[in-house]
mmCIF file of N, CA and C in Angstrom:
data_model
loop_
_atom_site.group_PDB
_atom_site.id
_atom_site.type_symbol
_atom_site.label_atom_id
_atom_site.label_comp_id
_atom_site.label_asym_id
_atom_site.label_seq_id
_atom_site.Cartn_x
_atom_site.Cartn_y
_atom_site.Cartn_z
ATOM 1 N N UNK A 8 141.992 88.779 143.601
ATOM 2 C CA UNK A 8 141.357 87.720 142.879
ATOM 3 C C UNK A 8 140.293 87.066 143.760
ATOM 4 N N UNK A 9 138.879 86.406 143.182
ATOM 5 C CA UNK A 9 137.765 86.284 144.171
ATOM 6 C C UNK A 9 138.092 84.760 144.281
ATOM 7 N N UNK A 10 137.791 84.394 145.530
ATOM 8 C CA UNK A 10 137.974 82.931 145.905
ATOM 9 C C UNK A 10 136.537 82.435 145.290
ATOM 10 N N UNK A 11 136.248 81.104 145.243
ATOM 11 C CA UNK A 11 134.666 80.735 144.337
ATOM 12 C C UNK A 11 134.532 79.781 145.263
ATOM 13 N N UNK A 12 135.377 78.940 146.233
ATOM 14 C CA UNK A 12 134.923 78.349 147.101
ATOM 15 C C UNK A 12 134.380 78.090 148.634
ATOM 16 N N UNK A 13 134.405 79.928 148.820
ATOM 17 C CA UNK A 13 133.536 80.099 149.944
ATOM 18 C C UNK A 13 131.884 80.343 149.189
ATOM 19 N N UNK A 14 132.010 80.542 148.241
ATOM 20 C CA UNK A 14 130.509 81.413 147.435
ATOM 21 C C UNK A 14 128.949 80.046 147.600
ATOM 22 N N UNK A 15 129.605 78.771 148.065
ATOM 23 C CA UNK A 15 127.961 78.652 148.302
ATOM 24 C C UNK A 15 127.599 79.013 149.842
ATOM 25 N N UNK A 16 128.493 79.841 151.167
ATOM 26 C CA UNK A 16 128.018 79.654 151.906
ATOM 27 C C UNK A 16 127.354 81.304 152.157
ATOM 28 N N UNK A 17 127.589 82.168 151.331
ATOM 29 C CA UNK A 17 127.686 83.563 151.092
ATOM 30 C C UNK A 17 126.187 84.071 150.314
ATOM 31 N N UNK A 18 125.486 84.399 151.017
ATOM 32 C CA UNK A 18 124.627 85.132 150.814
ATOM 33 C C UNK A 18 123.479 83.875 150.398
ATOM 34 N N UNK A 19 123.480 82.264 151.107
ATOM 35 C CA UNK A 19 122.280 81.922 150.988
ATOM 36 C C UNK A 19 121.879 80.718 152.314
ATOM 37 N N UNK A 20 121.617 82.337 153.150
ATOM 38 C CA UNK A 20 121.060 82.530 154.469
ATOM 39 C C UNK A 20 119.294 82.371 154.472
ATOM 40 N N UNK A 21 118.687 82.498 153.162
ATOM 41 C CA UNK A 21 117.807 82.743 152.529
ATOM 42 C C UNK A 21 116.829 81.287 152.207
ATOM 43 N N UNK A 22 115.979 81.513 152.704
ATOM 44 C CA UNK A 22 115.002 79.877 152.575
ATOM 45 C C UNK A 22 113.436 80.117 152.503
ATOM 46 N N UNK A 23 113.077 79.434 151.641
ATOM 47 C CA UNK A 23 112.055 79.285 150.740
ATOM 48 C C UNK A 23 111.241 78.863 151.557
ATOM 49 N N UNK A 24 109.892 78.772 152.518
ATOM 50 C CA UNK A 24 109.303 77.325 153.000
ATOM 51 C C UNK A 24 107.917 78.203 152.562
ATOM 52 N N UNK A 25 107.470 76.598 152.036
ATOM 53 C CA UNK A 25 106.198 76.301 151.181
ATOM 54 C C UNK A 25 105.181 75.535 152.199
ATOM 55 N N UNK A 26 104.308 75.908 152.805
ATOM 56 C CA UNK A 26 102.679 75.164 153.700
ATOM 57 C C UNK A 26 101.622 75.115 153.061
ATOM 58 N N UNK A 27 101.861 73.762 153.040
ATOM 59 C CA UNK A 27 100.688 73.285 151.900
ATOM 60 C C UNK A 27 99.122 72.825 152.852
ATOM 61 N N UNK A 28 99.540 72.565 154.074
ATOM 62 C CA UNK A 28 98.208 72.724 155.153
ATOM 63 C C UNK A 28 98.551 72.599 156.511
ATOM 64 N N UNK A 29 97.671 73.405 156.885
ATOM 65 C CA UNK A 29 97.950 74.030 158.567
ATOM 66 C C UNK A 29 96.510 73.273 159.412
ATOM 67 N N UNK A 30 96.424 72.048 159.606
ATOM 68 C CA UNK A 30 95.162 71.541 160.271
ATOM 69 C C UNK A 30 95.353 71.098 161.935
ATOM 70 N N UNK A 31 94.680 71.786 162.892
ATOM 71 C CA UNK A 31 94.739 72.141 163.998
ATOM 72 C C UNK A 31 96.065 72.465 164.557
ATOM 73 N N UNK A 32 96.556 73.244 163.768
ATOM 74 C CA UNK A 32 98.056 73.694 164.370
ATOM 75 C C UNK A 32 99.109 72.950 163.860
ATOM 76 N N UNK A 33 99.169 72.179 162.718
ATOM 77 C CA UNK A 33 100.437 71.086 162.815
ATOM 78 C C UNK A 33 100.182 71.600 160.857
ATOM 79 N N UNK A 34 101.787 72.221 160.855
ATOM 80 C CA UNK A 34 101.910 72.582 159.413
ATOM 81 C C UNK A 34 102.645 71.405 158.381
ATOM 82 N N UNK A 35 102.193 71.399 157.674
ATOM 83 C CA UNK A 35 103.280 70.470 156.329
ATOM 84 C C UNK A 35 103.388 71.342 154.976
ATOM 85 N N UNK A 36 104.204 71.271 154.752
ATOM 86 C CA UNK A 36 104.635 71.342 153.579
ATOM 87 C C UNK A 36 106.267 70.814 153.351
ATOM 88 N N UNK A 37 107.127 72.113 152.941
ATOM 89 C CA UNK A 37 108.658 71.658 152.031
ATOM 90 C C UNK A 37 109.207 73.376 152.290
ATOM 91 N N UNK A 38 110.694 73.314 152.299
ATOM 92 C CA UNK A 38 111.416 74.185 152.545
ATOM 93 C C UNK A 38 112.526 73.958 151.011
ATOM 94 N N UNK A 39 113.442 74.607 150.912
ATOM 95 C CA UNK A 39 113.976 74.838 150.083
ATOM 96 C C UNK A 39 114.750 75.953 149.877
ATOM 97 N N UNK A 40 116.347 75.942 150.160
ATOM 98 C CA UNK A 40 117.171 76.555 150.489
ATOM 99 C C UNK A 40 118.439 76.688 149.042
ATOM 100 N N UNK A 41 118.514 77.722 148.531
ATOM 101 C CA UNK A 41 119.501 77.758 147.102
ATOM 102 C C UNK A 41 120.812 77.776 147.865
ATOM 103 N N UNK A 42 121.629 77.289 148.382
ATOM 104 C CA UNK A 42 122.590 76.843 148.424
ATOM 105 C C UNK A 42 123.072 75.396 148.764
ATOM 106 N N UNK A 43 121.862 74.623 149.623
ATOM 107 C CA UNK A 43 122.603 73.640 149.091
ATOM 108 C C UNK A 43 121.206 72.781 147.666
ATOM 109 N N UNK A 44 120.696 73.465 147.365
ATOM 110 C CA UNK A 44 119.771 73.247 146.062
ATOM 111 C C UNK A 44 119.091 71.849 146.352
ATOM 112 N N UNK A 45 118.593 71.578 147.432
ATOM 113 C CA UNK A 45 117.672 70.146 148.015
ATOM 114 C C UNK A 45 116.657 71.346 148.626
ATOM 115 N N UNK A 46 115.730 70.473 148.071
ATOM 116 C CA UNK A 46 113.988 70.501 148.432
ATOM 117 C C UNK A 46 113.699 69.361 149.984
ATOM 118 N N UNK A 47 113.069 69.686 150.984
ATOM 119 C CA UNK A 47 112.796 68.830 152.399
ATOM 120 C C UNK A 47 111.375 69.383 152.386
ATOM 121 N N UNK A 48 110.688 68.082 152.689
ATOM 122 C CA UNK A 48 109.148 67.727 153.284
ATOM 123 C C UNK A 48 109.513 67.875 154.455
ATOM 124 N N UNK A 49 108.449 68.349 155.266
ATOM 125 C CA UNK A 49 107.908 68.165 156.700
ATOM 126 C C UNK A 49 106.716 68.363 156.785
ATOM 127 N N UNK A 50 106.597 67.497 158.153
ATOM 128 C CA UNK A 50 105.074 67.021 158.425
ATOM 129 C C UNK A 50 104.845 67.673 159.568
ATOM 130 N N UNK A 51 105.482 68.815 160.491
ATOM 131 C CA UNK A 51 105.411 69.427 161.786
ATOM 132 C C UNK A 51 106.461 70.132 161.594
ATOM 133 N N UNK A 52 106.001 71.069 162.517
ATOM 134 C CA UNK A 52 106.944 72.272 162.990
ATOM 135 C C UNK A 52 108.598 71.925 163.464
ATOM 136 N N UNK A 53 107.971 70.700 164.152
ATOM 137 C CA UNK A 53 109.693 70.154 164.928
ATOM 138 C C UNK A 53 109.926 69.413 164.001
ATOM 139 N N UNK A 54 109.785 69.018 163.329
ATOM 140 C CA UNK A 54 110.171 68.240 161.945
ATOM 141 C C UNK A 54 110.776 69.326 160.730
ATOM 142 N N UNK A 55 110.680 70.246 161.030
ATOM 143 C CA UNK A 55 110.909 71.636 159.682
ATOM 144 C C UNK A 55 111.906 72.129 160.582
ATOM 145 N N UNK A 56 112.123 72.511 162.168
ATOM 146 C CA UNK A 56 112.629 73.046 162.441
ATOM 147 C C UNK A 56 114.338 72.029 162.485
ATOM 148 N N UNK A 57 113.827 70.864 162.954
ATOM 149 C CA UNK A 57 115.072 69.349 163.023
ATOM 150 C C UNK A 57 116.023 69.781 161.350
ATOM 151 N N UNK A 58 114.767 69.934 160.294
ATOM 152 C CA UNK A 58 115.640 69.681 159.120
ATOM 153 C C UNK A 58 115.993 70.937 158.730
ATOM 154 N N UNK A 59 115.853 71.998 159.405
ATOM 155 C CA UNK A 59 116.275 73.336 158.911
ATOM 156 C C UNK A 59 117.736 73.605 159.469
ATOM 157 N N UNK A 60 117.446 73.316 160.792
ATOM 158 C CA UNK A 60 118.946 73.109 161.757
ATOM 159 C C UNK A 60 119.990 72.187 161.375
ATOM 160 N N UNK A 61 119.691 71.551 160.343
ATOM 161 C CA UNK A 61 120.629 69.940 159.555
ATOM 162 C C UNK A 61 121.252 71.032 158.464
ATOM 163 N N UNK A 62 120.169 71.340 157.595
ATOM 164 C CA UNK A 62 120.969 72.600 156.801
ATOM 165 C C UNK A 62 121.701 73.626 157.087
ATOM 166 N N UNK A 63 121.522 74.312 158.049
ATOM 167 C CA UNK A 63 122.290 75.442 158.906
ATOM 168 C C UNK A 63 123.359 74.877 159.170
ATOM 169 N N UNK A 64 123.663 74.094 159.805
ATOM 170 C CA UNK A 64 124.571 72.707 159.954
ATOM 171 C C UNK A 64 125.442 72.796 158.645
ATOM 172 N N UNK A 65 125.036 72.391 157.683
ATOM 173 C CA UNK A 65 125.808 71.903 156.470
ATOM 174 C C UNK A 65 126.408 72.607 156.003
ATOM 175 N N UNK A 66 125.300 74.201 155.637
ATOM 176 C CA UNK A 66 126.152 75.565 155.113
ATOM 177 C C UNK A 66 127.318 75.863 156.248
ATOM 178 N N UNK A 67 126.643 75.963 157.323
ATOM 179 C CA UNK A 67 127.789 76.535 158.341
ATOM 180 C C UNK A 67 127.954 77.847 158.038
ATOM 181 N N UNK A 68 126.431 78.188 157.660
ATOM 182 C CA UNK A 68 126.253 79.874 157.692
ATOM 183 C C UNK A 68 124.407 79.916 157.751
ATOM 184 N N UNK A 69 124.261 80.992 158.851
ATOM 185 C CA UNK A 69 124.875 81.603 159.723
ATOM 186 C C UNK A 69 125.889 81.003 161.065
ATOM 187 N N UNK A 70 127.048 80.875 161.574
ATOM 188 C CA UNK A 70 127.568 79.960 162.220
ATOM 189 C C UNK A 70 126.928 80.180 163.042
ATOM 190 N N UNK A 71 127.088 78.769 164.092
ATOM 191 C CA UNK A 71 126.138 79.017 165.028
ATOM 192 C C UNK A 71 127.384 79.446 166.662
ATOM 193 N N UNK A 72 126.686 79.711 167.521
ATOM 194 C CA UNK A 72 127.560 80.347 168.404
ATOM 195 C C UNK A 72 127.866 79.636 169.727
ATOM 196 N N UNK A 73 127.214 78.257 169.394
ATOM 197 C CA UNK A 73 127.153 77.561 170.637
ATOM 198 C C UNK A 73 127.078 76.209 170.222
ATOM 199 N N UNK A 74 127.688 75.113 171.067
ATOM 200 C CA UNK A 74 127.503 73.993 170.832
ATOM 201 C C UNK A 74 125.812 73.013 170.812
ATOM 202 N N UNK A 75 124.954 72.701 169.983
ATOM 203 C CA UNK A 75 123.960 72.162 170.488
ATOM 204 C C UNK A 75 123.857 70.830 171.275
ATOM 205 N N UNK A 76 123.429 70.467 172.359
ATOM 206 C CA UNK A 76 123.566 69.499 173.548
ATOM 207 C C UNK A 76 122.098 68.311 173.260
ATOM 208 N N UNK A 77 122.721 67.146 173.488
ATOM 209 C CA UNK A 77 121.396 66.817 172.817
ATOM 210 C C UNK A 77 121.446 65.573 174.001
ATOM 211 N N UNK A 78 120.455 64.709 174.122
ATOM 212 C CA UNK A 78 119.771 63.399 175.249
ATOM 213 C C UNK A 78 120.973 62.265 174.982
ATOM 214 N N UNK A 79 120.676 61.694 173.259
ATOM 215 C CA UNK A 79 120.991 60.966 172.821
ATOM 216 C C UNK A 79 121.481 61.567 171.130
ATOM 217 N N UNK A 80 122.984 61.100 171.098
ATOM 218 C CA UNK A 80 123.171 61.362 169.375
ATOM 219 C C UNK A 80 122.230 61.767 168.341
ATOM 220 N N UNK A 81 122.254 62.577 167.869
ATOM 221 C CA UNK A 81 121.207 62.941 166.734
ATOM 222 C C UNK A 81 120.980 62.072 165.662
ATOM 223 N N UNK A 82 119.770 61.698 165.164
ATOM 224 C CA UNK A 82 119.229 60.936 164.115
ATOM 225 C C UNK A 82 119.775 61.990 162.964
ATOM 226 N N UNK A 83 120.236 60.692 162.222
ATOM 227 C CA UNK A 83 120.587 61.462 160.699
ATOM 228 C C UNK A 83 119.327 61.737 159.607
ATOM 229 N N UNK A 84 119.327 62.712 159.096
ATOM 230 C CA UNK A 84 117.994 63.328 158.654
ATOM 231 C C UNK A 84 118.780 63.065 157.021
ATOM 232 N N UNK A 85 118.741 62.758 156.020
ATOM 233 C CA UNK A 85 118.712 62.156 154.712
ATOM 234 C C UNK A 85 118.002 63.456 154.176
ATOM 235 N N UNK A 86 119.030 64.274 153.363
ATOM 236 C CA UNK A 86 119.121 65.456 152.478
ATOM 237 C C UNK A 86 118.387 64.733 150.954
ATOM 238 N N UNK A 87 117.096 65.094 150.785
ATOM 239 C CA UNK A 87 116.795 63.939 149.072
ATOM 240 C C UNK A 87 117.372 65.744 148.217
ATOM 241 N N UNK A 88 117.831 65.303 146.972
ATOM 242 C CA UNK A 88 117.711 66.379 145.661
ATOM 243 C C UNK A 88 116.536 66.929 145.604
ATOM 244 N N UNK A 89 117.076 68.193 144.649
ATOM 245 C CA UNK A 89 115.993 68.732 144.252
ATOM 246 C C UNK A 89 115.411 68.952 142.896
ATOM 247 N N UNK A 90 114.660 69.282 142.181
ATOM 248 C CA UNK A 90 114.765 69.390 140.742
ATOM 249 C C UNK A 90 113.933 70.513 140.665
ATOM 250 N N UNK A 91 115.241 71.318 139.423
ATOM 251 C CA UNK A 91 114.128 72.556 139.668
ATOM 252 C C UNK A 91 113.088 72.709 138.719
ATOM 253 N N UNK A 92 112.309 71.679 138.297
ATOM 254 C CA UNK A 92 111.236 71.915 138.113
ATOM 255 C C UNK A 92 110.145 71.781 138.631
ATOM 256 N N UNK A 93 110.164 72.005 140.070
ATOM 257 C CA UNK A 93 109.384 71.385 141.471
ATOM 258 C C UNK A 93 108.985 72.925 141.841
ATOM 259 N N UNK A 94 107.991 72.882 142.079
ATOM 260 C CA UNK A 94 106.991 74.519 142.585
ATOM 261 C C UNK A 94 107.992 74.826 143.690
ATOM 262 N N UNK A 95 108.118 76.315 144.085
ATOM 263 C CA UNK A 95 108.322 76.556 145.204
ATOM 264 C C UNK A 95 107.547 77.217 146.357
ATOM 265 N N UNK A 96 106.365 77.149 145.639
ATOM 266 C CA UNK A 96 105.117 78.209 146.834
ATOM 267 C C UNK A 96 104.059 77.023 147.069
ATOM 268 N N UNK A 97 103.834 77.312 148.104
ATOM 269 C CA UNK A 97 102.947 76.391 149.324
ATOM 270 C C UNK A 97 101.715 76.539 148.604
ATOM 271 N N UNK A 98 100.726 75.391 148.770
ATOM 272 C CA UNK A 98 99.038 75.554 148.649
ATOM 273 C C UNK A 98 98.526 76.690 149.452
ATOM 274 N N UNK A 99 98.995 76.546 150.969
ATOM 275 C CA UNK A 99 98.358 77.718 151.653
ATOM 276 C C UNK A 99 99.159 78.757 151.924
ATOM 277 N N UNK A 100 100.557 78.728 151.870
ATOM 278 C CA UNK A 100 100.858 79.920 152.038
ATOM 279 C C UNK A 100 102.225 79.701 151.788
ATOM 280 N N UNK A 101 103.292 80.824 151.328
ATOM 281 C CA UNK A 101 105.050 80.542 151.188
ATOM 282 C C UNK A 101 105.269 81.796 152.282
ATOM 283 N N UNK A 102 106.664 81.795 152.903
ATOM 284 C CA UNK A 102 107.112 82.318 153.623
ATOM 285 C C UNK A 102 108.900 82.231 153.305
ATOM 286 N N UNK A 103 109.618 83.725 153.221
ATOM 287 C CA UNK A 103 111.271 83.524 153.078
ATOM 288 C C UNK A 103 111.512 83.579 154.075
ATOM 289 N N UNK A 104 112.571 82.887 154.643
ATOM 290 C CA UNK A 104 113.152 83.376 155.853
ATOM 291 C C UNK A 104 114.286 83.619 155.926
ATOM 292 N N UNK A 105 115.202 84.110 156.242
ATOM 293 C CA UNK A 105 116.884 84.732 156.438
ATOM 294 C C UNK A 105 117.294 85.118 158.197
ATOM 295 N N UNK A 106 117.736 83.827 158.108
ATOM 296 C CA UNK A 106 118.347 83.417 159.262
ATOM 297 C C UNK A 106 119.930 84.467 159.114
ATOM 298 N N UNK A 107 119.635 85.801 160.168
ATOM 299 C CA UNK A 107 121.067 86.643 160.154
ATOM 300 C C UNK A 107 121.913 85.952 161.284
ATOM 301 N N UNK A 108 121.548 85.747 162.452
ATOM 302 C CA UNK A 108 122.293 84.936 163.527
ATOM 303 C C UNK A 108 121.735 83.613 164.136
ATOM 304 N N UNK A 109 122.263 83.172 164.913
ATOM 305 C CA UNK A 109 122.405 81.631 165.535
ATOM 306 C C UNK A 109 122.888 81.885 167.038
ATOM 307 N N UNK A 110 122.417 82.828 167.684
ATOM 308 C CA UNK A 110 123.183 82.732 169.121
ATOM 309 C C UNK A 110 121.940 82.519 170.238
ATOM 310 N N UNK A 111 122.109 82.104 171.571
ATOM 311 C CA UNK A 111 121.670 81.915 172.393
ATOM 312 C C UNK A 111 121.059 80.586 172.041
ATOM 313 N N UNK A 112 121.292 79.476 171.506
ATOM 314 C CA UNK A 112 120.494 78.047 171.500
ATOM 315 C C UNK A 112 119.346 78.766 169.989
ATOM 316 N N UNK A 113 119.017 79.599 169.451
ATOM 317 C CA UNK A 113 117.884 80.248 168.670
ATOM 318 C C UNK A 113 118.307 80.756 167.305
ATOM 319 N N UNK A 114 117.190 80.902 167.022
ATOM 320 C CA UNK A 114 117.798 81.980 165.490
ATOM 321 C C UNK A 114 117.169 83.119 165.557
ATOM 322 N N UNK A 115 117.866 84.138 165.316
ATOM 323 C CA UNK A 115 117.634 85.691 164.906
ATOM 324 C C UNK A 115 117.198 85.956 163.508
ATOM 325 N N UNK A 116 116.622 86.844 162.550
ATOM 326 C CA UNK A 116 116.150 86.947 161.200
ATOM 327 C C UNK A 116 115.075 87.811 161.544
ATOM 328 N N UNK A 117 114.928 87.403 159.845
ATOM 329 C CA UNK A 117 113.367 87.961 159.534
ATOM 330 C C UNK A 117 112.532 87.401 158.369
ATOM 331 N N UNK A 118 110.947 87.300 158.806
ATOM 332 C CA UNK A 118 110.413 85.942 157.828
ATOM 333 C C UNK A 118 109.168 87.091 156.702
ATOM 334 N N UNK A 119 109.478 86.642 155.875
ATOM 335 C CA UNK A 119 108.678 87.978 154.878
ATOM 336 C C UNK A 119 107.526 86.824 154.450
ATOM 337 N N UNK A 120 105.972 86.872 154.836
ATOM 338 C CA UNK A 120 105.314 86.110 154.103
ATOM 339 C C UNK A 120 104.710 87.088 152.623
ATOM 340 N N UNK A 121 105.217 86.083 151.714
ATOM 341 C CA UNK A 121 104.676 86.365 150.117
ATOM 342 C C UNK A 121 103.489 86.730 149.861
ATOM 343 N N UNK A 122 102.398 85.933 150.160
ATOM 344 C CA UNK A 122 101.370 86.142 149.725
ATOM 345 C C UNK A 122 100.599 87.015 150.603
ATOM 346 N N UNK A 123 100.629 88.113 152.055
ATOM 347 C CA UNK A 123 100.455 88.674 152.611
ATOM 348 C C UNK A 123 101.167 90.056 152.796
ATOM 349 N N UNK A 124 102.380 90.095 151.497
ATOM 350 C CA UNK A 124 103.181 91.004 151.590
ATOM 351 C C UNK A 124 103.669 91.775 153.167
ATOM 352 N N UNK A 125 103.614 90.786 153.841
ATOM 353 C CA UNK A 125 104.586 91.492 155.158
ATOM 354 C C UNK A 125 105.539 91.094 155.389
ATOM 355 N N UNK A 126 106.699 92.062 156.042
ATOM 356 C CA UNK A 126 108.251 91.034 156.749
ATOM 357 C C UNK A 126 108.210 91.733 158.237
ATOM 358 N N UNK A 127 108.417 90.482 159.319
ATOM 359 C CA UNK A 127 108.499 90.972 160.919
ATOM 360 C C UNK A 127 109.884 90.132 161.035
ATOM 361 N N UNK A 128 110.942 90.716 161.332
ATOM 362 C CA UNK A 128 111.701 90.320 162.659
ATOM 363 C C UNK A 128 111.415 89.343 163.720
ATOM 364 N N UNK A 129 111.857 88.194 163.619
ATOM 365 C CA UNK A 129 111.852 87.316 164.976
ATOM 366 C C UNK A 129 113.662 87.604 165.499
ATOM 367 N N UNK A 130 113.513 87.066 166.967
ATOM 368 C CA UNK A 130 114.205 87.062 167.734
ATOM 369 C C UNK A 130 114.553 85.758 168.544
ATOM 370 N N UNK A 131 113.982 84.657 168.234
ATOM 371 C CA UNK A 131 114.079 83.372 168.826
ATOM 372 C C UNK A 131 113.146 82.272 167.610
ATOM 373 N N UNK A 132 113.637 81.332 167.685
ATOM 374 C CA UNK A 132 112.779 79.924 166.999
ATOM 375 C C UNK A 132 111.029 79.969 166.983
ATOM 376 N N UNK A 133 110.858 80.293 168.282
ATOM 377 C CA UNK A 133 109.713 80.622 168.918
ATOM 378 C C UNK A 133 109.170 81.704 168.577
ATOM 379 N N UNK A 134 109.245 82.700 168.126
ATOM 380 C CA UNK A 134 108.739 84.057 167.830
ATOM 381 C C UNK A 134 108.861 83.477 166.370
ATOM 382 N N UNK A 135 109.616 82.908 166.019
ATOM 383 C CA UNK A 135 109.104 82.872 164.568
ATOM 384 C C UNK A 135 108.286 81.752 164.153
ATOM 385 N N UNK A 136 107.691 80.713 164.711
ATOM 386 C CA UNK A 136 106.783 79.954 165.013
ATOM 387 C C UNK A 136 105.482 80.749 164.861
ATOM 388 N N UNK A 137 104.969 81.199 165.722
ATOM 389 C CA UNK A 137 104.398 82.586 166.401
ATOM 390 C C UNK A 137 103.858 82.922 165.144
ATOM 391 N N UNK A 138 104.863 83.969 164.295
ATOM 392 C CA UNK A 138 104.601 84.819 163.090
ATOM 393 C C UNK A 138 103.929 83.801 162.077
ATOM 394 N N UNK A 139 104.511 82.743 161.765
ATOM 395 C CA UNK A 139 104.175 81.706 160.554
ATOM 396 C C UNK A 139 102.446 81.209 161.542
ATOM 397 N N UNK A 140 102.288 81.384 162.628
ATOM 398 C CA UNK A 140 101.234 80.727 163.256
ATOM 399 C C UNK A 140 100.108 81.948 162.897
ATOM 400 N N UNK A 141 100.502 82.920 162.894
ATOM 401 C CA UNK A 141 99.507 84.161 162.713
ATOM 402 C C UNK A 141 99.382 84.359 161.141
ATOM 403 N N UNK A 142 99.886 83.983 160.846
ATOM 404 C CA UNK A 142 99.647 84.537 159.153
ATOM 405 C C UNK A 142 99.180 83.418 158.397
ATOM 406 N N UNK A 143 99.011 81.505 159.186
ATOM 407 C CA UNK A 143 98.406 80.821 158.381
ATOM 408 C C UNK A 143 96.815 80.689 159.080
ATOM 409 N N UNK A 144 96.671 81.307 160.689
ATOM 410 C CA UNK A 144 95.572 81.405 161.285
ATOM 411 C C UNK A 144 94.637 82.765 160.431
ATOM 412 N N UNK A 145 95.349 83.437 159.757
ATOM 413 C CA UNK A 145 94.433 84.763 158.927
ATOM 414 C C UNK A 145 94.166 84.332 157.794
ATOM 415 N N UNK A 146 94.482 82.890 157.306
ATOM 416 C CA UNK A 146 94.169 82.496 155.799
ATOM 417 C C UNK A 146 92.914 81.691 155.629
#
């Protein structure tokens, strides 16, 4: 018999992020993840990456493999709803990403941009920075 209450953390590894403008290096747009069904603005990279790691957090998939160490207690980042009648593709560009692991302090995956029809493999936070940096610098 299938359990139904592991099923939102099962197979949505999977995240939407929408860049609506990339001006001298500093991206904004909104991410958007179907499991826990909330839409997040960001205004920077460390701002997308803070609220992506809050979600990873919440699903508790992909687990992560290490404790994260921080200066001072972490600021609580405020999850708003989503409604799905809210776009999910960026002005300048959408990108999926599927976070498969969480080890070494990083995330492992692979980020498929939509409107460029490519998917590369990252291997760290940083490499996938990188990829989203090259594919909104070719637009």
């Amino acid at each position: 018999m299938a359990d139904n209450k592991s099923s939102k953390s099962i197979g949505n590894s999977n995240t939407l992020v929408c860049i609506d403008s990339y001006i001298h290096g500093v991206m904004t747009g909104s991410f958007f993840n179907a499991g826990t069904g909330k839409r997040e603005e960001f205004e920077s990279a460390v701002e997308f990456l803070l609220k992506m790691q809050k979600v990873l957090e919440e699903l508790k998939t992909p687990q992560s493999f290490n404790e994260m160490r921080h200066f001072i207690p972490p600021a609580t980042i405020e999850l708003s709803p989503s409604s799905d009648e809210e776009k999910h593709t960026g002005e300048l560009a959408t990108f999926s990403i599927r976070i498969l692991f969480r080890q070494n302090a990083s995330w492992q995956g692979s980020v498929m941009w939509l409107e460029g029809k490519q998917e590369e493999s990252f291997r760290s936070v940083l490499e996938l920075i990188i990829l989203m940096h090259s594919a909104l610098s070719s637009e």
